[in-house]
Amino acid sequence: MGYTVRIDKNLCMSSGRCVLDEPDAFRFDDDELAEPTTGVTELPGERLNAAARACPSGALRVFMDGQPLQPR
Ligand code: SF4
C-alpha cells in the first residue's frame, strides 16, 4: 500500500512551505489552500516526511499503510 498524503484544508494556514519546497508535489487551490498534485506519488518517503514535519499547522500528514507517521 505504501505512503499516502493528506492535507486537512481546515488546518492549512497557506504558509506556502510545502508548495515552495516541493512544487512538483503540492500546489495551491483557488482558495490558496494547499493540495497534493499527482506528482506527490513520485516523492520519496523521506521528502514526504520532511514536508509534513515542516508544515507549521500540522495540516500536511503522511500515512504508511494507513498509520500516521506524525503524531498529533
Ligand atoms: S506547509 Fe502546511 S500550512 Fe503551509 S501551505 Fe502546506 S499544508 Fe498549508
PDB file of N, CA and C and ligand atoms in Angstrom:
ATOM      1  N   MET A   1       0.830  -1.200   0.000  1.00  0.00           N
ATOM      2  CA  MET A   1       0.000   0.000   0.000  1.00  0.00           C
ATOM      3  C   MET A   1       0.870   1.258   0.000  1.00  0.00           C
ATOM      4  N   GLY A   2       1.802   1.379   0.951  1.00  0.00           N
ATOM      5  CA  GLY A   2       2.763   2.474   0.923  1.00  0.00           C
ATOM      6  C   GLY A   2       2.257   3.775   1.519  1.00  0.00           C
ATOM      7  N   TYR A   3       2.892   4.853   1.069  1.00  0.00           N
ATOM      8  CA  TYR A   3       2.611   6.166   1.645  1.00  0.00           C
ATOM      9  C   TYR A   3       1.356   6.785   1.042  1.00  0.00           C
ATOM     10  N   THR A   4       0.610   7.475   1.880  1.00  0.00           N
ATOM     11  CA  THR A   4      -0.434   8.368   1.405  1.00  0.00           C
ATOM     12  C   THR A   4      -0.247   9.709   2.100  1.00  0.00           C
ATOM     13  N   VAL A   5      -0.642  10.767   1.429  1.00  0.00           N
ATOM     14  CA  VAL A   5      -0.516  12.127   1.949  1.00  0.00           C
ATOM     15  C   VAL A   5      -1.898  12.737   2.035  1.00  0.00           C
ATOM     16  N   ARG A   6      -2.157  13.375   3.143  1.00  0.00           N
ATOM     17  CA  ARG A   6      -3.430  14.081   3.300  1.00  0.00           C
ATOM     18  C   ARG A   6      -3.157  15.491   3.780  1.00  0.00           C
ATOM     19  N   ILE A   7      -3.906  16.426   3.239  1.00  0.00           N
ATOM     20  CA  ILE A   7      -3.856  17.804   3.721  1.00  0.00           C
ATOM     21  C   ILE A   7      -5.243  18.169   4.224  1.00  0.00           C
ATOM     22  N   ASP A   8      -5.303  18.521   5.497  1.00  0.00           N
ATOM     23  CA  ASP A   8      -6.559  18.974   6.088  1.00  0.00           C
ATOM     24  C   ASP A   8      -6.694  20.462   5.796  1.00  0.00           C
ATOM     25  N   LYS A   9      -7.572  20.791   4.860  1.00  0.00           N
ATOM     26  CA  LYS A   9      -7.702  22.192   4.443  1.00  0.00           C
ATOM     27  C   LYS A   9      -8.283  23.074   5.545  1.00  0.00           C
ATOM     28  N   ASN A  10      -8.891  22.453   6.533  1.00  0.00           N
ATOM     29  CA  ASN A  10      -9.372  23.248   7.671  1.00  0.00           C
ATOM     30  C   ASN A  10      -8.212  23.714   8.549  1.00  0.00           C
ATOM     31  N   LEU A  11      -7.078  23.027   8.448  1.00  0.00           N
ATOM     32  CA  LEU A  11      -5.903  23.391   9.248  1.00  0.00           C
ATOM     33  C   LEU A  11      -4.864  24.172   8.452  1.00  0.00           C
ATOM     34  N   CYS A  12      -4.860  24.032   7.118  1.00  0.00           N
ATOM     35  CA  CYS A  12      -3.859  24.716   6.293  1.00  0.00           C
ATOM     36  C   CYS A  12      -3.959  26.221   6.496  1.00  0.00           C
ATOM     37  N   MET A  13      -2.795  26.857   6.824  1.00  0.00           N
ATOM     38  CA  MET A  13      -2.760  28.302   7.037  1.00  0.00           C
ATOM     39  C   MET A  13      -2.086  29.021   5.868  1.00  0.00           C
ATOM     40  N   SER A  14      -1.989  28.324   4.736  1.00  0.00           N
ATOM     41  CA  SER A  14      -1.481  28.922   3.496  1.00  0.00           C
ATOM     42  C   SER A  14      -0.071  29.473   3.646  1.00  0.00           C
ATOM     43  N   SER A  15       0.740  28.816   4.455  1.00  0.00           N
ATOM     44  CA  SER A  15       2.116  29.298   4.639  1.00  0.00           C
ATOM     45  C   SER A  15       2.919  29.178   3.347  1.00  0.00           C
ATOM     46  N   GLY A  16       2.558  28.219   2.510  1.00  0.00           N
ATOM     47  CA  GLY A  16       3.260  28.015   1.250  1.00  0.00           C
ATOM     48  C   GLY A  16       4.515  27.179   1.366  1.00  0.00           C
ATOM     49  N   ARG A  17       4.821  26.728   2.548  1.00  0.00           N
ATOM     50  CA  ARG A  17       6.062  25.979   2.744  1.00  0.00           C
ATOM     51  C   ARG A  17       6.123  24.733   1.868  1.00  0.00           C
ATOM     52  N   CYS A  18       5.082  23.934   1.878  1.00  0.00           N
ATOM     53  CA  CYS A  18       5.105  22.695   1.088  1.00  0.00           C
ATOM     54  C   CYS A  18       5.158  23.000  -0.411  1.00  0.00           C
ATOM     55  N   VAL A  19       4.451  24.041  -0.823  1.00  0.00           N
ATOM     56  CA  VAL A  19       4.411  24.403  -2.241  1.00  0.00           C
ATOM     57  C   VAL A  19       5.780  24.898  -2.702  1.00  0.00           C
ATOM     58  N   LEU A  20       6.458  25.660  -1.837  1.00  0.00           N
ATOM     59  CA  LEU A  20       7.789  26.170  -2.185  1.00  0.00           C
ATOM     60  C   LEU A  20       8.826  25.060  -2.174  1.00  0.00           C
ATOM     61  N   ASP A  21       8.781  24.198  -1.154  1.00  0.00           N
ATOM     62  CA  ASP A  21       9.804  23.167  -1.006  1.00  0.00           C
ATOM     63  C   ASP A  21       9.633  22.031  -2.009  1.00  0.00           C
ATOM     64  N   GLU A  22       8.396  21.680  -2.322  1.00  0.00           N
ATOM     65  CA  GLU A  22       8.126  20.545  -3.215  1.00  0.00           C
ATOM     66  C   GLU A  22       7.060  20.934  -4.249  1.00  0.00           C
ATOM     67  N   PRO A  23       7.422  21.829  -5.173  1.00  0.00           N
ATOM     68  CA  PRO A  23       6.424  22.348  -6.120  1.00  0.00           C
ATOM     69  C   PRO A  23       5.860  21.301  -7.080  1.00  0.00           C
ATOM     70  N   ASP A  24       6.560  20.181  -7.236  1.00  0.00           N
ATOM     71  CA  ASP A  24       6.018  19.131  -8.104  1.00  0.00           C
ATOM     72  C   ASP A  24       4.994  18.260  -7.384  1.00  0.00           C
ATOM     73  N   ALA A  25       4.913  18.423  -6.074  1.00  0.00           N
ATOM     74  CA  ALA A  25       4.046  17.547  -5.285  1.00  0.00           C
ATOM     75  C   ALA A  25       2.862  18.277  -4.651  1.00  0.00           C
ATOM     76  N   PHE A  26       3.016  19.603  -4.462  1.00  0.00           N
ATOM     77  CA  PHE A  26       1.948  20.365  -3.802  1.00  0.00           C
ATOM     78  C   PHE A  26       1.697  21.661  -4.558  1.00  0.00           C
ATOM     79  N   ARG A  27       0.461  22.117  -4.485  1.00  0.00           N
ATOM     80  CA  ARG A  27       0.090  23.373  -5.131  1.00  0.00           C
ATOM     81  C   ARG A  27      -1.014  24.014  -4.299  1.00  0.00           C
ATOM     82  N   PHE A  28      -1.314  25.279  -4.633  1.00  0.00           N
ATOM     83  CA  PHE A  28      -2.435  25.957  -4.004  1.00  0.00           C
ATOM     84  C   PHE A  28      -3.690  25.786  -4.857  1.00  0.00           C
ATOM     85  N   ASP A  29      -4.818  25.610  -4.185  1.00  0.00           N
ATOM     86  CA  ASP A  29      -6.084  25.616  -4.923  1.00  0.00           C
ATOM     87  C   ASP A  29      -6.562  27.072  -5.070  1.00  0.00           C
ATOM     88  N   ASP A  30      -7.740  27.276  -5.572  1.00  0.00           N
ATOM     89  CA  ASP A  30      -8.232  28.630  -5.834  1.00  0.00           C
ATOM     90  C   ASP A  30      -8.403  29.452  -4.564  1.00  0.00           C
ATOM     91  N   ASP A  31      -8.492  28.772  -3.425  1.00  0.00           N
ATOM     92  CA  ASP A  31      -8.616  29.470  -2.136  1.00  0.00           C
ATOM     93  C   ASP A  31      -7.270  29.616  -1.431  1.00  0.00           C
ATOM     94  N   GLU A  32      -6.181  29.306  -2.177  1.00  0.00           N
ATOM     95  CA  GLU A  32      -4.824  29.355  -1.628  1.00  0.00           C
ATOM     96  C   GLU A  32      -4.645  28.428  -0.433  1.00  0.00           C
ATOM     97  N   LEU A  33      -5.295  27.298  -0.523  1.00  0.00           N
ATOM     98  CA  LEU A  33      -5.074  26.219   0.433  1.00  0.00           C
ATOM     99  C   LEU A  33      -4.326  25.119  -0.312  1.00  0.00           C
ATOM    100  N   ALA A  34      -3.380  24.491   0.378  1.00  0.00           N
ATOM    101  CA  ALA A  34      -2.523  23.510  -0.292  1.00  0.00           C
ATOM    102  C   ALA A  34      -3.285  22.224  -0.582  1.00  0.00           C
ATOM    103  N   GLU A  35      -2.860  21.582  -1.667  1.00  0.00           N
ATOM    104  CA  GLU A  35      -3.386  20.267  -2.015  1.00  0.00           C
ATOM    105  C   GLU A  35      -2.282  19.490  -2.721  1.00  0.00           C
ATOM    106  N   PRO A  36      -2.299  18.160  -2.574  1.00  0.00           N
ATOM    107  CA  PRO A  36      -1.306  17.358  -3.288  1.00  0.00           C
ATOM    108  C   PRO A  36      -1.608  17.318  -4.784  1.00  0.00           C
ATOM    109  N   THR A  37      -0.571  17.222  -5.582  1.00  0.00           N
ATOM    110  CA  THR A  37      -0.746  17.020  -7.020  1.00  0.00           C
ATOM    111  C   THR A  37      -0.505  15.541  -7.317  1.00  0.00           C
ATOM    112  N   THR A  38      -0.683  15.164  -8.565  1.00  0.00           N
ATOM    113  CA  THR A  38      -0.405  13.772  -8.927  1.00  0.00           C
ATOM    114  C   THR A  38       1.078  13.461  -8.737  1.00  0.00           C
ATOM    115  N   GLY A  39       1.928  14.505  -8.769  1.00  0.00           N
ATOM    116  CA  GLY A  39       3.369  14.324  -8.597  1.00  0.00           C
ATOM    117  C   GLY A  39       3.753  13.855  -7.212  1.00  0.00           C
ATOM    118  N   VAL A  40       2.837  13.940  -6.265  1.00  0.00           N
ATOM    119  CA  VAL A  40       3.172  13.555  -4.892  1.00  0.00           C
ATOM    120  C   VAL A  40       3.546  12.073  -4.816  1.00  0.00           C
ATOM    121  N   THR A  41       3.037  11.282  -5.738  1.00  0.00           N
ATOM    122  CA  THR A  41       3.349   9.843  -5.714  1.00  0.00           C
ATOM    123  C   THR A  41       4.802   9.574  -6.102  1.00  0.00           C
ATOM    124  N   GLU A  42       5.450  10.546  -6.735  1.00  0.00           N
ATOM    125  CA  GLU A  42       6.845  10.377  -7.156  1.00  0.00           C
ATOM    126  C   GLU A  42       7.830  10.721  -6.049  1.00  0.00           C
ATOM    127  N   LEU A  43       7.345  11.347  -4.981  1.00  0.00           N
ATOM    128  CA  LEU A  43       8.239  11.847  -3.941  1.00  0.00           C
ATOM    129  C   LEU A  43       8.647  10.721  -2.991  1.00  0.00           C
ATOM    130  N   PRO A  44       9.942  10.583  -2.714  1.00  0.00           N
ATOM    131  CA  PRO A  44      10.378   9.559  -1.759  1.00  0.00           C
ATOM    132  C   PRO A  44       9.811   9.837  -0.366  1.00  0.00           C
ATOM    133  N   GLY A  45       9.681   8.787   0.405  1.00  0.00           N
ATOM    134  CA  GLY A  45       9.101   8.902   1.740  1.00  0.00           C
ATOM    135  C   GLY A  45       9.805   9.907   2.622  1.00  0.00           C
ATOM    136  N   GLU A  46      11.139   9.973   2.526  1.00  0.00           N
ATOM    137  CA  GLU A  46      11.864  10.903   3.403  1.00  0.00           C
ATOM    138  C   GLU A  46      11.499  12.350   3.091  1.00  0.00           C
ATOM    139  N   ARG A  47      11.254  12.648   1.819  1.00  0.00           N
ATOM    140  CA  ARG A  47      10.883  14.030   1.460  1.00  0.00           C
ATOM    141  C   ARG A  47       9.433  14.306   1.823  1.00  0.00           C
ATOM    142  N   LEU A  48       8.586  13.306   1.739  1.00  0.00           N
ATOM    143  CA  LEU A  48       7.213  13.476   2.220  1.00  0.00           C
ATOM    144  C   LEU A  48       7.211  13.776   3.716  1.00  0.00           C
ATOM    145  N   ASN A  49       8.015  13.030   4.436  1.00  0.00           N
ATOM    146  CA  ASN A  49       8.098  13.233   5.875  1.00  0.00           C
ATOM    147  C   ASN A  49       8.660  14.607   6.207  1.00  0.00           C
ATOM    148  N   ALA A  50       9.659  15.031   5.448  1.00  0.00           N
ATOM    149  CA  ALA A  50      10.240  16.360   5.686  1.00  0.00           C
ATOM    150  C   ALA A  50       9.189  17.438   5.452  1.00  0.00           C
ATOM    151  N   ALA A  51       8.388  17.278   4.410  1.00  0.00           N
ATOM    152  CA  ALA A  51       7.334  18.260   4.130  1.00  0.00           C
ATOM    153  C   ALA A  51       6.310  18.294   5.264  1.00  0.00           C
ATOM    154  N   ALA A  52       5.970  17.123   5.766  1.00  0.00           N
ATOM    155  CA  ALA A  52       4.995  17.074   6.861  1.00  0.00           C
ATOM    156  C   ALA A  52       5.563  17.700   8.131  1.00  0.00           C
ATOM    157  N   ARG A  53       6.841  17.425   8.410  1.00  0.00           N
ATOM    158  CA  ARG A  53       7.455  17.990   9.617  1.00  0.00           C
ATOM    159  C   ARG A  53       7.568  19.508   9.510  1.00  0.00           C
ATOM    160  N   ALA A  54       7.745  20.010   8.285  1.00  0.00           N
ATOM    161  CA  ALA A  54       7.920  21.451   8.106  1.00  0.00           C
ATOM    162  C   ALA A  54       6.593  22.200   8.083  1.00  0.00           C
ATOM    163  N   CYS A  55       5.500  21.500   7.954  1.00  0.00           N
ATOM    164  CA  CYS A  55       4.193  22.167   7.898  1.00  0.00           C
ATOM    165  C   CYS A  55       3.903  22.798   9.267  1.00  0.00           C
ATOM    166  N   PRO A  56       3.726  24.117   9.322  1.00  0.00           N
ATOM    167  CA  PRO A  56       3.598  24.785  10.616  1.00  0.00           C
ATOM    168  C   PRO A  56       2.273  24.532  11.328  1.00  0.00           C
ATOM    169  N   SER A  57       1.290  24.040  10.618  1.00  0.00           N
ATOM    170  CA  SER A  57      -0.031  23.880  11.238  1.00  0.00           C
ATOM    171  C   SER A  57      -0.413  22.420  11.477  1.00  0.00           C
ATOM    172  N   GLY A  58       0.410  21.491  10.984  1.00  0.00           N
ATOM    173  CA  GLY A  58       0.049  20.082  11.113  1.00  0.00           C
ATOM    174  C   GLY A  58      -1.021  19.643  10.125  1.00  0.00           C
ATOM    175  N   ALA A  59      -1.278  20.475   9.116  1.00  0.00           N
ATOM    176  CA  ALA A  59      -2.300  20.131   8.125  1.00  0.00           C
ATOM    177  C   ALA A  59      -1.843  19.001   7.207  1.00  0.00           C
ATOM    178  N   LEU A  60      -0.548  18.972   6.927  1.00  0.00           N
ATOM    179  CA  LEU A  60       0.015  18.001   5.987  1.00  0.00           C
ATOM    180  C   LEU A  60       0.509  16.803   6.788  1.00  0.00           C
ATOM    181  N   ARG A  61      -0.037  15.658   6.508  1.00  0.00           N
ATOM    182  CA  ARG A  61       0.357  14.453   7.238  1.00  0.00           C
ATOM    183  C   ARG A  61       0.605  13.318   6.263  1.00  0.00           C
ATOM    184  N   VAL A  62       1.513  12.446   6.652  1.00  0.00           N
ATOM    185  CA  VAL A  62       1.875  11.299   5.834  1.00  0.00           C
ATOM    186  C   VAL A  62       1.483  10.036   6.594  1.00  0.00           C
ATOM    187  N   PHE A  63       0.921   9.099   5.866  1.00  0.00           N
ATOM    188  CA  PHE A  63       0.481   7.831   6.442  1.00  0.00           C
ATOM    189  C   PHE A  63       1.183   6.685   5.725  1.00  0.00           C
ATOM    190  N   MET A  64       1.580   5.708   6.497  1.00  0.00           N
ATOM    191  CA  MET A  64       2.153   4.482   5.924  1.00  0.00           C
ATOM    192  C   MET A  64       1.194   3.347   6.233  1.00  0.00           C
ATOM    193  N   ASP A  65       0.662   2.758   5.182  1.00  0.00           N
ATOM    194  CA  ASP A  65      -0.323   1.689   5.351  1.00  0.00           C
ATOM    195  C   ASP A  65      -1.443   2.108   6.304  1.00  0.00           C
ATOM    196  N   GLY A  66      -1.851   3.371   6.174  1.00  0.00           N
ATOM    197  CA  GLY A  66      -2.980   3.877   6.949  1.00  0.00           C
ATOM    198  C   GLY A  66      -2.629   4.413   8.318  1.00  0.00           C
ATOM    199  N   GLN A  67      -1.372   4.240   8.742  1.00  0.00           N
ATOM    200  CA  GLN A  67      -0.967   4.718  10.067  1.00  0.00           C
ATOM    201  C   GLN A  67      -0.240   6.049   9.935  1.00  0.00           C
ATOM    202  N   PRO A  68      -0.606   7.057  10.741  1.00  0.00           N
ATOM    203  CA  PRO A  68       0.067   8.360  10.641  1.00  0.00           C
ATOM    204  C   PRO A  68       1.519   8.276  11.108  1.00  0.00           C
ATOM    205  N   LEU A  69       2.404   8.934  10.375  1.00  0.00           N
ATOM    206  CA  LEU A  69       3.812   8.966  10.749  1.00  0.00           C
ATOM    207  C   LEU A  69       4.132  10.171  11.624  1.00  0.00           C
ATOM    208  N   GLN A  70       3.231  11.134  11.666  1.00  0.00           N
ATOM    209  CA  GLN A  70       3.441  12.297  12.515  1.00  0.00           C
ATOM    210  C   GLN A  70       2.382  12.289  13.608  1.00  0.00           C
ATOM    211  N   PRO A  71       2.812  12.266  14.862  1.00  0.00           N
ATOM    212  CA  PRO A  71       1.834  12.326  15.944  1.00  0.00           C
ATOM    213  C   PRO A  71       1.123  13.659  15.935  1.00  0.00           C
ATOM    214  N   ARG A  72      -0.038  13.670  16.467  1.00  0.00           N
ATOM    215  CA  ARG A  72      -0.774  14.947  16.538  1.00  0.00           C
ATOM    216  C   ARG A  72      -1.050  15.274  17.981  1.00  0.00           C
TER     217      ARG A  72
HETATM  218  S1  SF4 B   1       3.020  23.706   4.708  1.00  0.00           S
HETATM  219 FE1  SF4 B   1       1.075  23.182   5.733  1.00  0.00          FE
HETATM  220  S2  SF4 B   1       0.149  25.159   6.279  1.00  0.00           S
HETATM  221 FE2  SF4 B   1       1.741  25.569   4.732  1.00  0.00          FE
HETATM  222  S3  SF4 B   1       0.650  25.547   2.770  1.00  0.00           S
HETATM  223 FE3  SF4 B   1       1.438  23.467   3.100  1.00  0.00          FE
HETATM  224  S4  SF4 B   1      -0.252  22.351   4.127  1.00  0.00           S
HETATM  225 FE4  SF4 B   1      -0.704  24.551   4.278  1.00  0.00          FE
END
